[in-house]
Amino acid sequence: MDRGEELRQAVDLLLRGDLVGIPTETVYGLAGDAANAQAVAKIFDLKGRPKGHPLIVHIHAASKMEAWARDLPPQAWTLAQTFWPGPLTLIVKRSSRVLDEVTGGQDTVGLRVPSHPLTLALLEDFSKQGSGAVAAPSANRFGKTSPTRAEHVRAEFGEALAMVLDGGACGVGIESTIVDLSGKVGSGQVRILRPGMIEAAAIAQTLGMPVEDLYAQADAVKVAAPGTLSAHYAPKTPLRWVSSAELERIQEQGVAAKVGLLSWRRHNFAGFSPFYAGSDPEHYAQQLYALLREVDQAGLSQLWVETLPPDPRWDAIRDRLNRAIASHS
Ligand code: TXA
Ligand code: MG
């Protein structure tokens, strides 16, 4: 099937209230017409997601924001112009058009223009015949690792999902940065709700104002206390952080078989199954979820994760791994 035919089929499915797996630059999404309550209900059912957990609405241009939001602060336009299409979600006050089912009844909505060309084309075509907006969570079952390749989505949902648009491996690899602009932005209430590869510092610099960043903690290693994070992004293999000091000790003593080591440095430790993710955060993020899936395939008893550099550029990755680890503790 050629791309044009594939897009037509995808639009038809959306118009009928069915779901489509879509590529984005962050992770694959499980998309349904944002203006169709039945389609949105199918998303919650298929994903096994608790009701009331809001979905992001994806649109193809910043100019469409006004259809889905009201009282947009100037900061929303500034961020949209700077970072869209791209891995940033804006939480703003919703318009009357937004369904309660999408926002979990909240008065706000998450909006994003993703940068994957295939999905932008789909959204644009869909806007000519339908609402032009899809509600799309990451295309994984609730609490599991997000998919970064079409085959991950197929493996997750199989026949239950009529179509997955294959856009190759996601370039960013972890979910968008979420910025909350629904409060009193003029008096400084801009909050990062989820860290992503667009850093808090870049948001603050673009806006010329401070942003509240819950992830900018002072300690060097930034390991969260177990249990303080909601379980998420979880592979099946139990995993834990391992510090450089521990790694040195272990190198001398050796390890039991069947332990994987996910690292940002190349190590030559005997006994480990190595999973090298890259020494810069962009590369590591891009590889992370595919590697966690490989770890699950490898039948390891445990995965050890080398602690990450304290630099804030690693914060979003640290956040995802902290949550994955919390889900096993
Ligand atoms: O990169 C991404 O954002 C991906 C791709 C597919 O776009 N989507 C994604 O969706 O990660 P999901 O559903 O897995 O995560 C969306 C997050 C949830 O934590 C949800 O609580 C939050 O966005 N969210 C959505 N709407 C919100 C709202 N109105 N207020 C606060 N948080 C919201
Ligand atoms: Mg998700």
XYZ file of C-alpha atoms and ligand atoms in Angstrom:
363
model
C 0.000 0.000 0.000
C 1.442 3.413 -0.849
C 1.599 6.233 1.658
C -1.338 8.148 0.161
C -3.594 5.105 0.331
C -2.395 4.371 3.850
C -3.231 7.920 4.979
C -6.674 7.708 3.377
C -7.380 4.492 5.279
C -6.161 6.033 8.511
C -8.421 9.071 8.034
C -11.359 6.731 7.289
C -10.730 4.827 10.503
C -10.631 8.081 12.505
C -13.842 9.300 10.839
C -15.531 6.016 11.773
C -14.478 6.408 15.417
C -11.790 3.715 15.225
C -8.252 3.927 16.524
C -4.936 4.194 14.673
C -1.384 3.761 15.967
C 0.547 6.897 14.982
C 4.247 7.732 14.962
C 5.395 10.879 16.703
C 8.919 12.119 17.318
C 8.594 11.170 21.001
C 6.770 7.818 21.179
C 3.968 6.141 19.211
C 0.439 7.235 20.086
C -2.884 5.387 20.211
C -5.028 7.904 18.348
C -8.759 8.454 18.114
C -10.905 11.407 17.016
C -10.713 13.894 19.902
C -14.249 15.069 19.136
C -15.805 11.598 19.266
C -16.663 10.344 22.766
C -16.931 6.726 21.594
C -13.489 6.831 20.018
C -12.068 8.307 23.212
C -13.764 5.560 25.248
C -12.093 2.958 22.988
C -8.697 4.458 23.807
C -9.277 4.029 27.550
C -10.585 0.471 27.041
C -7.798 -0.730 24.800
C -5.065 0.841 26.908
C -6.588 -0.261 30.187
C -6.191 3.291 31.403
C -8.174 4.442 34.451
C -10.903 6.930 33.518
C -10.175 10.462 34.620
C -6.542 10.284 33.507
C -6.523 13.027 30.822
C -5.338 12.595 27.222
C -3.250 14.954 25.106
C -4.999 16.440 22.055
C -2.752 16.495 18.981
C -3.303 19.146 16.311
C -1.336 19.959 13.156
C -0.737 23.692 13.623
C -0.477 26.171 16.482
C -3.239 28.218 14.824
C -5.655 25.379 15.727
C -5.030 25.939 19.441
C -7.886 28.420 19.657
C -10.435 25.810 18.643
C -9.545 23.682 21.662
C -8.498 26.275 24.241
C -9.735 29.570 25.704
C -8.030 32.493 27.447
C -4.684 31.572 25.911
C -1.882 33.501 27.623
C 0.755 35.081 25.331
C 3.242 32.543 26.727
C 1.310 29.758 24.983
C 1.912 31.409 21.601
C 5.560 32.061 22.396
C 6.212 28.443 23.337
C 4.199 27.142 20.387
C 6.138 29.330 17.953
C 9.459 28.283 19.431
C 8.969 24.568 19.963
C 6.143 23.337 17.692
C 6.077 21.088 15.852
C 8.000 19.329 18.601
C 8.123 17.405 21.884
C 6.220 19.908 24.028
C 2.686 19.698 25.457
C 0.931 22.815 26.731
C -1.725 22.582 29.423
C -4.189 25.417 28.898
C -7.812 26.208 29.717
C -10.072 24.166 27.485
C -12.732 25.386 25.089
C -16.311 24.111 25.222
C -15.492 21.854 22.258
C -13.231 19.620 24.341
C -14.979 16.512 25.641
C -15.077 15.709 29.353
C -13.940 12.217 28.386
C -10.650 13.655 27.073
C -9.793 15.788 30.081
C -11.214 13.595 32.806
C -13.644 16.423 33.547
C -10.876 18.940 34.248
C -11.192 22.502 33.000
C -7.838 22.255 31.197
C -6.577 20.451 28.105
C -3.155 19.272 26.956
C -2.305 20.367 23.389
C 0.603 19.373 21.197
C 1.736 19.657 17.583
C 3.948 16.611 17.008
C 6.714 16.876 14.432
C 6.537 13.498 12.679
C 5.738 14.236 8.986
C 3.432 11.228 8.591
C 1.288 12.209 11.567
C 1.280 15.874 10.551
C -0.003 14.791 7.129
C -2.642 12.602 8.783
C -3.818 15.434 11.039
C -3.971 17.847 8.150
C -6.000 15.428 5.991
C -8.238 14.654 8.955
C -8.877 18.382 9.473
C -10.368 18.601 5.960
C -13.030 15.996 6.693
C -13.203 15.703 10.460
C -12.226 17.471 13.666
C -8.528 17.486 12.748
C -7.526 16.585 16.290
C -6.677 13.230 17.808
C -6.555 12.332 21.442
C -3.543 10.058 21.819
C -1.828 8.585 24.828
C 1.363 6.588 24.342
C 0.413 3.344 22.568
C 1.203 0.949 25.404
C -0.946 -0.777 27.974
C -1.292 1.312 31.111
C 1.885 1.479 33.196
C 4.071 -0.296 30.619
C 7.010 0.876 28.534
C 6.087 3.354 25.787
C 6.553 2.157 22.185
C 9.139 3.803 19.943
C 8.674 1.584 16.869
C 5.617 0.411 14.942
C 6.390 -3.218 15.820
C 6.250 -2.364 19.541
C 2.683 -1.131 19.025
C 1.723 -4.240 17.063
C 3.250 -6.462 19.732
C 1.269 -4.596 22.406
C -2.183 -4.634 20.778
C -2.083 -7.155 17.911
C -5.365 -7.546 16.038
C -7.204 -5.310 18.495
C -5.788 -2.290 16.664
C -6.853 -2.058 12.998
C -3.871 -0.032 11.806
C -0.454 1.210 12.834
C 1.152 3.848 10.631
C 4.804 2.874 10.422
C 6.972 5.970 10.711
C 10.157 4.177 11.721
C 11.989 4.606 15.020
C 11.011 7.695 17.016
C 13.740 10.339 16.941
C 13.362 11.708 20.477
C 12.346 8.479 22.187
C 10.746 9.682 25.430
C 7.489 11.539 26.004
C 7.013 15.278 25.543
C 7.791 17.894 28.162
C 4.497 19.011 29.737
C 4.216 22.680 30.721
C 1.223 23.899 32.687
C 0.086 27.359 31.555
C -3.414 27.082 32.988
C -2.692 28.979 36.214
C -1.900 32.649 36.776
C 0.891 32.717 34.222
C 1.259 36.497 34.439
C 2.086 36.155 38.115
C 4.620 33.476 37.432
C 2.701 30.220 37.607
C 4.422 28.199 34.906
C 5.075 24.637 35.964
C 6.789 21.656 34.379
C 4.468 18.681 35.011
C 6.590 16.135 33.168
C 10.230 16.645 32.222
C 11.184 15.883 28.632
C 13.987 16.554 26.214
C 12.952 20.205 25.963
C 14.416 21.265 29.283
C 12.958 23.521 31.941
C 15.853 25.917 31.373
C 14.952 26.288 27.688
C 11.322 27.020 28.605
C 12.372 29.606 31.198
C 14.793 31.248 28.792
C 12.225 31.405 25.986
C 9.625 32.946 28.280
C 12.084 35.191 30.096
C 10.597 34.117 33.413
C 11.223 31.454 36.044
C 9.415 28.140 35.760
C 8.639 25.794 38.603
C 10.616 22.652 37.953
C 10.004 19.826 40.388
C 12.883 17.853 38.923
C 15.695 20.318 39.588
C 16.823 18.803 42.852
C 20.191 19.602 44.292
C 21.628 16.171 45.050
C 24.199 14.871 42.629
C 22.705 11.491 41.860
C 19.065 12.487 42.064
C 17.771 9.058 42.936
C 14.205 9.384 44.084
C 13.110 7.710 47.292
C 11.316 4.489 46.363
C 7.584 4.740 46.644
C 7.386 8.481 46.087
C 6.773 8.033 42.381
C 3.825 6.512 40.664
C 4.819 3.269 38.994
C 5.180 3.728 35.257
C 7.206 2.947 32.153
C 7.830 -0.486 33.578
C 9.653 -3.316 31.853
C 8.975 -6.824 33.211
C 12.561 -7.279 34.370
C 13.192 -5.905 37.862
C 15.643 -3.040 37.721
C 17.630 -0.871 40.069
C 20.225 1.897 40.045
C 23.881 0.995 40.402
C 26.494 3.647 41.188
C 29.978 3.867 39.712
C 31.466 2.911 43.071
C 29.335 -0.221 43.192
C 30.294 -1.064 39.634
C 33.981 -0.865 40.511
C 33.462 -3.187 43.470
C 31.444 -5.611 41.399
C 34.056 -5.624 38.681
C 36.451 -7.128 41.197
C 33.983 -9.607 42.636
C 32.067 -10.579 39.492
C 28.294 -11.030 39.280
C 25.857 -13.845 39.084
C 24.812 -14.697 35.556
C 21.771 -13.140 33.957
C 22.212 -9.601 35.133
C 21.931 -6.857 32.522
C 23.731 -3.533 32.762
C 22.154 -0.488 31.129
C 24.870 2.109 30.880
C 25.908 5.415 29.376
C 29.578 4.446 29.492
C 31.063 1.403 27.803
C 32.088 -1.158 30.397
C 33.882 -4.435 29.932
C 32.699 -6.207 33.023
C 32.676 -9.960 32.806
C 29.359 -11.606 33.549
C 27.002 -8.766 32.625
C 24.847 -8.578 29.551
C 25.691 -5.077 28.370
C 23.055 -2.631 27.109
C 24.922 0.496 26.094
C 22.532 3.382 25.445
C 24.956 6.139 24.468
C 26.904 8.776 26.337
C 24.829 11.816 25.377
C 21.259 12.257 26.643
C 19.716 12.607 23.157
C 21.079 9.273 22.036
C 20.274 7.573 25.346
C 16.653 8.814 25.294
C 16.227 7.658 21.714
C 17.419 4.141 22.613
C 15.929 3.765 26.091
C 12.523 2.152 25.553
C 13.691 -0.166 22.754
C 16.520 -1.344 25.026
C 14.117 -1.964 27.923
C 12.084 -4.156 25.567
C 15.247 -6.015 24.514
C 16.062 -6.559 28.176
C 12.652 -8.185 28.657
C 13.281 -10.457 25.641
C 16.687 -11.478 26.975
C 15.237 -13.292 29.994
C 17.494 -11.596 32.535
C 16.818 -11.913 36.246
C 17.652 -8.250 36.851
C 18.685 -5.087 35.111
C 21.159 -2.772 36.760
C 21.063 0.806 35.585
C 24.195 2.911 35.861
C 23.383 6.174 37.665
C 23.267 9.121 35.293
C 25.340 12.313 35.254
C 23.797 15.029 37.488
C 23.495 17.443 34.549
C 19.861 18.602 34.052
C 20.040 17.422 30.435
C 19.586 13.922 31.889
C 16.630 14.847 34.123
C 13.874 13.536 31.850
C 15.626 10.194 31.392
C 16.298 9.988 35.131
C 12.603 10.637 35.745
C 11.490 7.759 33.467
C 14.001 5.344 35.003
C 13.093 6.412 38.551
C 9.472 5.594 37.755
C 10.345 2.277 36.130
C 12.420 1.386 39.210
C 9.656 2.546 41.584
C 7.262 0.144 39.884
C 9.435 -2.793 40.980
C 10.041 -1.656 44.551
O 5.043 12.628 23.854
C 3.895 12.509 24.268
O 3.357 13.367 24.973
C 3.108 11.251 23.853
C 2.868 11.290 22.352
C 1.999 10.164 21.871
O 2.324 12.545 22.007
N 1.902 11.151 24.581
C 1.852 10.806 25.884
O 0.561 10.652 26.360
O 2.834 10.636 26.574
P 0.218 9.939 27.741
O -1.261 9.875 27.750
O 0.947 8.651 27.849
O 0.702 10.955 28.806
C 0.040 12.201 28.872
C 0.267 12.869 30.166
C -0.418 12.168 31.325
O 0.488 12.084 32.395
C -1.558 13.099 31.649
O -1.867 13.080 33.021
C -1.014 14.451 31.228
O -0.294 14.161 30.076
N -2.107 15.368 30.876
C -2.902 15.349 29.800
N -3.835 16.317 29.859
C -3.615 16.981 31.015
C -4.253 18.072 31.689
N -5.304 18.679 31.163
N -3.741 18.470 32.867
C -2.670 17.854 33.407
N -2.033 16.814 32.832
C -2.494 16.375 31.674
Mg 2.058 7.109 28.600
